[in-house]
Coordinates of C-alpha atoms in Angstrom, one line a residue:
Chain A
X1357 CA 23.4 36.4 80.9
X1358 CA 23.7 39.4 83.0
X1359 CA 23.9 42.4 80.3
X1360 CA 25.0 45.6 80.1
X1361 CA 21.9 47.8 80.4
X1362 CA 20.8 49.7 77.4
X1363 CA 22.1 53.0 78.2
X1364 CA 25.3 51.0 79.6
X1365 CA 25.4 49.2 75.9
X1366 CA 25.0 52.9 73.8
X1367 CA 27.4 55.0 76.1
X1368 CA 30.0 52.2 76.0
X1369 CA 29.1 51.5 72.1
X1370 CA 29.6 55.5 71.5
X1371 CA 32.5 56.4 73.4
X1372 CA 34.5 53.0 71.4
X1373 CA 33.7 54.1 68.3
X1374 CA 35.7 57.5 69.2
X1375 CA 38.4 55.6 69.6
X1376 CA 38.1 54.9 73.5
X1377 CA 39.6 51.8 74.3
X1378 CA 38.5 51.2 77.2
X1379 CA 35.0 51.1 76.3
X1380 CA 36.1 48.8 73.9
X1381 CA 37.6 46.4 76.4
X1382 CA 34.4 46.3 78.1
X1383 CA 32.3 45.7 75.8
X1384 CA 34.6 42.7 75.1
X1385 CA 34.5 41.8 78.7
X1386 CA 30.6 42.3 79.1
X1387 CA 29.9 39.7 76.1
X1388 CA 32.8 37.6 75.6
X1389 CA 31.4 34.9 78.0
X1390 CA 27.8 34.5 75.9
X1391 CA 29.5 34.2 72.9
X1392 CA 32.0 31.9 74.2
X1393 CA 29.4 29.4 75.9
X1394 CA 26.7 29.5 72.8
X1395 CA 30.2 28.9 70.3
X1396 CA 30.8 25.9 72.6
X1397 CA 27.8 24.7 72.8
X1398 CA 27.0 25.2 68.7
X1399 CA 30.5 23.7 67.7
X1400 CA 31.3 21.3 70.8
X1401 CA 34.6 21.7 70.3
X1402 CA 36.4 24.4 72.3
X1403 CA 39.5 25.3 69.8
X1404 CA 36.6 26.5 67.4
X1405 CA 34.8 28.2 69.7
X1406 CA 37.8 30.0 70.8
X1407 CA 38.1 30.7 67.0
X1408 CA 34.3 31.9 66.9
X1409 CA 34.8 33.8 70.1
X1410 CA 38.1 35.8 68.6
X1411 CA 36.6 36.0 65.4
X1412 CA 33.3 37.8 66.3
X1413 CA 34.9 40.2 68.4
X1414 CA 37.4 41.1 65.7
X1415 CA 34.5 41.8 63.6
X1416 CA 33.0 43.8 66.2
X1417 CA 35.8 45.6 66.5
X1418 CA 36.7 46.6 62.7
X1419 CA 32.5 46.6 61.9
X1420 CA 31.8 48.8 65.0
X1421 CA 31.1 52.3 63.4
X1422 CA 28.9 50.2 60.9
X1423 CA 26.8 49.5 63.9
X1424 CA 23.6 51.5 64.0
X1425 CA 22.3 50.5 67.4
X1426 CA 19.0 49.8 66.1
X1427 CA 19.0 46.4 68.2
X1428 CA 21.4 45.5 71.6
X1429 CA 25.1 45.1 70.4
X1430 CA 24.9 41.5 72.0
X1431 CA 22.2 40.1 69.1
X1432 CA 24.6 42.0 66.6
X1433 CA 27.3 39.7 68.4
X1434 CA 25.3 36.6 68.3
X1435 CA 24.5 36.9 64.5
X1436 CA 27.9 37.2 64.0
X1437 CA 29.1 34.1 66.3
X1438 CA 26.4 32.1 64.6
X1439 CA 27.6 32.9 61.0
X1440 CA 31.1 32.2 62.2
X1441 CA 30.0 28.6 63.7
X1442 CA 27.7 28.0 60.4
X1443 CA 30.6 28.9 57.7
X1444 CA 32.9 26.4 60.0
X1445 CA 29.9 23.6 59.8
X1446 CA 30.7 22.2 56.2
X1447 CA 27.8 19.7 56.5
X1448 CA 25.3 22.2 57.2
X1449 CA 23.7 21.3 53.8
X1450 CA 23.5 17.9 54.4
X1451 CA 22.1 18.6 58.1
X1452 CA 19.6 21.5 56.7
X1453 CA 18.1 18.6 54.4
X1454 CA 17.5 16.9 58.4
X1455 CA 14.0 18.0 59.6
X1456 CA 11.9 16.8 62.6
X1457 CA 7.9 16.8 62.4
X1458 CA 5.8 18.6 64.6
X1459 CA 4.6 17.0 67.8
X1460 CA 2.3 14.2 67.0
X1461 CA -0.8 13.9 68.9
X1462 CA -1.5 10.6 68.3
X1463 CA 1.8 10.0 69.8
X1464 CA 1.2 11.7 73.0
X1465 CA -2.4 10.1 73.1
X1466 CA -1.4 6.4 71.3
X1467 CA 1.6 5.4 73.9
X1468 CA 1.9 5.7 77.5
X1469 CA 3.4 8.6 78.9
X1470 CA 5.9 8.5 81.8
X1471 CA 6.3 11.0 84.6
X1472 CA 10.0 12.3 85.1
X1473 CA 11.2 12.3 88.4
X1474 CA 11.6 15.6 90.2
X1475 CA 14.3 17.6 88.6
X1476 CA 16.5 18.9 90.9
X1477 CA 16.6 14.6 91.7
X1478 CA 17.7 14.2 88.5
X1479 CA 20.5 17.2 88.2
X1480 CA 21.9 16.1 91.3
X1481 CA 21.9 12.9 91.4
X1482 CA 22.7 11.4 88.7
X1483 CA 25.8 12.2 86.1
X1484 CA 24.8 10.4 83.3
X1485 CA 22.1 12.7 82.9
X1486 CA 24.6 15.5 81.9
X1487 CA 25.6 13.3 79.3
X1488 CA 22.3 12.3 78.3
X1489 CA 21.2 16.3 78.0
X1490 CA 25.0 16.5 76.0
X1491 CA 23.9 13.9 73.8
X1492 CA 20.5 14.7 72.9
X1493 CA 21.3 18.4 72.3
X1494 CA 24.5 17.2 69.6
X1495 CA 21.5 14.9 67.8
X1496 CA 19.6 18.2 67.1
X1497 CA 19.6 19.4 63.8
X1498 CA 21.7 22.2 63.7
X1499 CA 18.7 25.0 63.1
X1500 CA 17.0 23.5 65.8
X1501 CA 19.7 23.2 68.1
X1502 CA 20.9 26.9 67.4
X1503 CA 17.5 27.9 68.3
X1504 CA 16.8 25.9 71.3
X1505 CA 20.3 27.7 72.9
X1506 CA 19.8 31.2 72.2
X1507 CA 16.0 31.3 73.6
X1508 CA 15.8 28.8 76.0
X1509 CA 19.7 28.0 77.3
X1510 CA 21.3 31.8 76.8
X1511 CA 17.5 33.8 77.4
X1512 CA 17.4 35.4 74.7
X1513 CA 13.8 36.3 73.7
X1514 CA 11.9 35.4 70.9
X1515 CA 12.6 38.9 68.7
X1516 CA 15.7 38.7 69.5
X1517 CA 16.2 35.3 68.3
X1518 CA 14.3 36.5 64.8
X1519 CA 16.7 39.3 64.8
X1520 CA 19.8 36.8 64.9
X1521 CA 18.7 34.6 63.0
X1522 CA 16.2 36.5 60.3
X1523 CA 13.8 34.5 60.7
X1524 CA 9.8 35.0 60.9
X1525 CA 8.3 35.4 64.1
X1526 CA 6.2 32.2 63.6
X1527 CA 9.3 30.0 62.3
X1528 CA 11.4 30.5 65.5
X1529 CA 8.3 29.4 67.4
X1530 CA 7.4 26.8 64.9
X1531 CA 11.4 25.3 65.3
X1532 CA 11.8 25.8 69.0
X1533 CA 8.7 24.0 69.8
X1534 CA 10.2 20.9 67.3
X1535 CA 14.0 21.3 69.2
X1536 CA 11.9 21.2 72.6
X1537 CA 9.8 18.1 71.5
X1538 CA 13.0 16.0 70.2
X1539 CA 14.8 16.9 73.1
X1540 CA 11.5 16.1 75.1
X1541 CA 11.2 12.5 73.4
X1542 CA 14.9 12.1 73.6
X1543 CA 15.5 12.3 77.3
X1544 CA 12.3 10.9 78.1
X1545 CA 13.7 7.6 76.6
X1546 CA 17.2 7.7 78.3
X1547 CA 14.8 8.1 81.7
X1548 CA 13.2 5.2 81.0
X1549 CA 16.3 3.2 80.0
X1550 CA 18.0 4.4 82.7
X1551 CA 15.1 3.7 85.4
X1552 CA 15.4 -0.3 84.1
X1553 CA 19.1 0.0 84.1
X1554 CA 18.9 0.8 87.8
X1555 CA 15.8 -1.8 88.6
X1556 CA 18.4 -4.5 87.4
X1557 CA 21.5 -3.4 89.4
Chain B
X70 CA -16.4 17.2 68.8
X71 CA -14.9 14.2 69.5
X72 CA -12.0 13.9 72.2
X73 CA -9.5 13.2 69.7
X74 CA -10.2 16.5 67.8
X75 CA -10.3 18.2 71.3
X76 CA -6.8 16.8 72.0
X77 CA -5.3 18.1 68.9
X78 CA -7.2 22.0 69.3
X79 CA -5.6 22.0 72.5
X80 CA -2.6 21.1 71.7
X81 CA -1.9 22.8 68.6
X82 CA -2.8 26.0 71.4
X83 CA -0.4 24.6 73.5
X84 CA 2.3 24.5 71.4
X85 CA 1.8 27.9 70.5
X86 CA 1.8 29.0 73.9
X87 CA 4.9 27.3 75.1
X88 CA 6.7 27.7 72.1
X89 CA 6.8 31.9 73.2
X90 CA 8.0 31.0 76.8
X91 CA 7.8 27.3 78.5
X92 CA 6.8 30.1 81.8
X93 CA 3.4 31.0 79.9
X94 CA 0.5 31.0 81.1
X95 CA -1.3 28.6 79.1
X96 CA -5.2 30.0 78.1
X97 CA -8.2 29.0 79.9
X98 CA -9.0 26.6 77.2
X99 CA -5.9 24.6 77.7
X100 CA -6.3 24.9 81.1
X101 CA -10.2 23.4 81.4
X102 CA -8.2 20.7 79.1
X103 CA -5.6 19.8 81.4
X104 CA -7.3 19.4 84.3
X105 CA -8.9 16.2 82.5
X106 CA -6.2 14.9 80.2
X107 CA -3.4 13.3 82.2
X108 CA -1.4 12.3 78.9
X109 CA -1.2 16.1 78.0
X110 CA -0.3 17.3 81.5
X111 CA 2.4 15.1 82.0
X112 CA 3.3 16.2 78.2
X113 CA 3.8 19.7 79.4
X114 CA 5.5 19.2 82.5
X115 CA 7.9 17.0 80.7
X116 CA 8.6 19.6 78.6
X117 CA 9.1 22.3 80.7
X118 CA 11.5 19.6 82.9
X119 CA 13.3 19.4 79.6
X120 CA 13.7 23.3 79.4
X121 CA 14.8 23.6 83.1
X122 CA 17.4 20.8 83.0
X123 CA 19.3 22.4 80.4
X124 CA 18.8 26.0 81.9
X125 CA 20.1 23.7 85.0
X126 CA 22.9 22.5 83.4
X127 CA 24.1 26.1 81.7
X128 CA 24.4 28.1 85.1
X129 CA 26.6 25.3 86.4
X130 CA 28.9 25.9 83.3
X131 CA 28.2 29.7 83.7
X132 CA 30.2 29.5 86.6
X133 CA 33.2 28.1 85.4
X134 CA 33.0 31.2 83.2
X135 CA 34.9 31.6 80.3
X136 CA 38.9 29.8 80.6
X137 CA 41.2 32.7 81.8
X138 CA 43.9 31.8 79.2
X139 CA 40.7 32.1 76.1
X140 CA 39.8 35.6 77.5
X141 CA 43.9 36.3 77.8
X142 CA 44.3 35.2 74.2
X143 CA 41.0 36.8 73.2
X144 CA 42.3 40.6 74.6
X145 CA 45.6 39.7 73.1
X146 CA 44.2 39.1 69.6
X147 CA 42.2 42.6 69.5
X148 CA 45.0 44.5 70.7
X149 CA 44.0 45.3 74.3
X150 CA 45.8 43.1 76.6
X151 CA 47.1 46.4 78.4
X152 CA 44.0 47.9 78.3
X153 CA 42.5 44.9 80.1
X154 CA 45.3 44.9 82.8
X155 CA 43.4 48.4 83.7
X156 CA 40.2 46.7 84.0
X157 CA 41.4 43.9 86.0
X158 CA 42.9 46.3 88.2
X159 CA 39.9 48.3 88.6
X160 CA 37.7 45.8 89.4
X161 CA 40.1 44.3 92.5
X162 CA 39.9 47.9 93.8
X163 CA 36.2 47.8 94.0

């Protein structure tokens, strides 16, 4: 995500909450793409996260002067477009109750361990491997999967992430390096299936 | 210490290193580990495949952008569908 610099963010941030529309607009347009992808990719659905995307800028815009600027507008935005996507997810509860263990070291150690092939072989050569990364990432436990796309799909770094979410330092590591696993395991599985699927054709 | 114990210090390191950035440098100690333990290397770089296939995969949607009739809509909804029209036009003079 290419975003606004910092003194970009506050002059844009100060001059909209005067009443300058313009600043406004860009604001909108500097940050209505993130929060449109990470919507789509949290809800994978696009009519609701055209609803997440309109509803966190609405919020931005009648919550503005509320804003302190004590972190980037754009985490501000993100806590709002994952509260938007959460209060949509009715089965949250049911999918909070879902956890995945930590990597197992026996696991690693006990079975045999495949190497993947190169990856740029692999996203661009084959198309089912879209759908296989698609797949795996909708399997995710929702606090895992928000996780996995705000630090490692959208950038966003790890205190950043905290600051979204409000959580510990320690449990967005703890959670991401679970969402990595799973989605680790997951594809490594498809690879293999899809290596004898090939051998046989 | 036997390997097994070694395996599991190393990787509880490991996790802890990766889990801040999958670009880390991992320690030394994971390091001098690596170099002998072909299950855990192949462990890491599957993981960090994992990471870069989906990083992969997001700049190729990045640049479909965001639909042109969402962002319409989205401008429309706040009020500053005019105001964007400015923008637009700014931006083709540049």
């Amino acid at each position: 995500m290419e975003k606004l610099s910092l003194e970009e963010e506050r002059a844009l941030v100060a001059r909209a909450k005067e009443g300058d529309k313009l600043a406004l607009a860009r604001l909108v347009e500097a940050y209505q793409e993130p929060i449109y992808h990470t919507a789509l990719k949290m809800t994978k659905n696009r009519e609701d996260a055209e609803d997440v995307l309109q509803e966190t800028f609405v919020t931005m815009v009648e919550k503005l002067h509320q804003f302190r600027g004590d972190a980037r507008l754009y985490t501000w935005l993100y806590r709002i477009a994952v509260n938007n996507v959460y209060r949509r997810t009715r089965s949250i509860q049911k999918h909070e109750a879902m956890d995945i263990n930590d990597p197992d070291v026996q696991q690693i150690h006990g079975g045999q361990l495949s190497e993947w092939p190169e990856t740029a072989n692999l996203l661009g050569e084959r198309e089912w491997i879209r759908e296989v990364l698609a797949i795996a990432l909708d399997e995710l436990p929702p606090k895992y999967r928000t996780i996995f796309i705000l630090r490692d799909i959208q950038g966003l770094s790890i205190k950043e992430t905290q600051e979204i979410l409000g959580l510990s330092e320690s449990n967005v590591k703890v959670r991401l390096m679970r969402a990595r696993n799973y989605l680790r395991d997951k594809l490594s599985t498809s690879l293999e299936e899809g290596v004898h699927y090939d051998e046989g054709a | 210490m036997t390997k097994a114990l070694s395996h599991k210090k190393t990787f509880q390191k490991l996790c802890d290193d990766l889990s801040t950035d999958i670009h880390a440098e991992l320690c030394d100690e994971v390091k001098e580990h690596l170099k002998d333990c072909p299950d855990c290397r192949v462990y890491v770089d599957t993981l960090r495949q994992t990471v870069y296939l989906y990083r992969g995969e997001y700049h190729e949607e990045q640049k479909e952008g965001i639909p042109e009739e969402v962002s319409d809509r989205l401008f429309k909804v706040l009020k500053l569908d005019d105001i964007r029209s400015r923008l637009q036009e700014e931006a083709e003079r540049e």
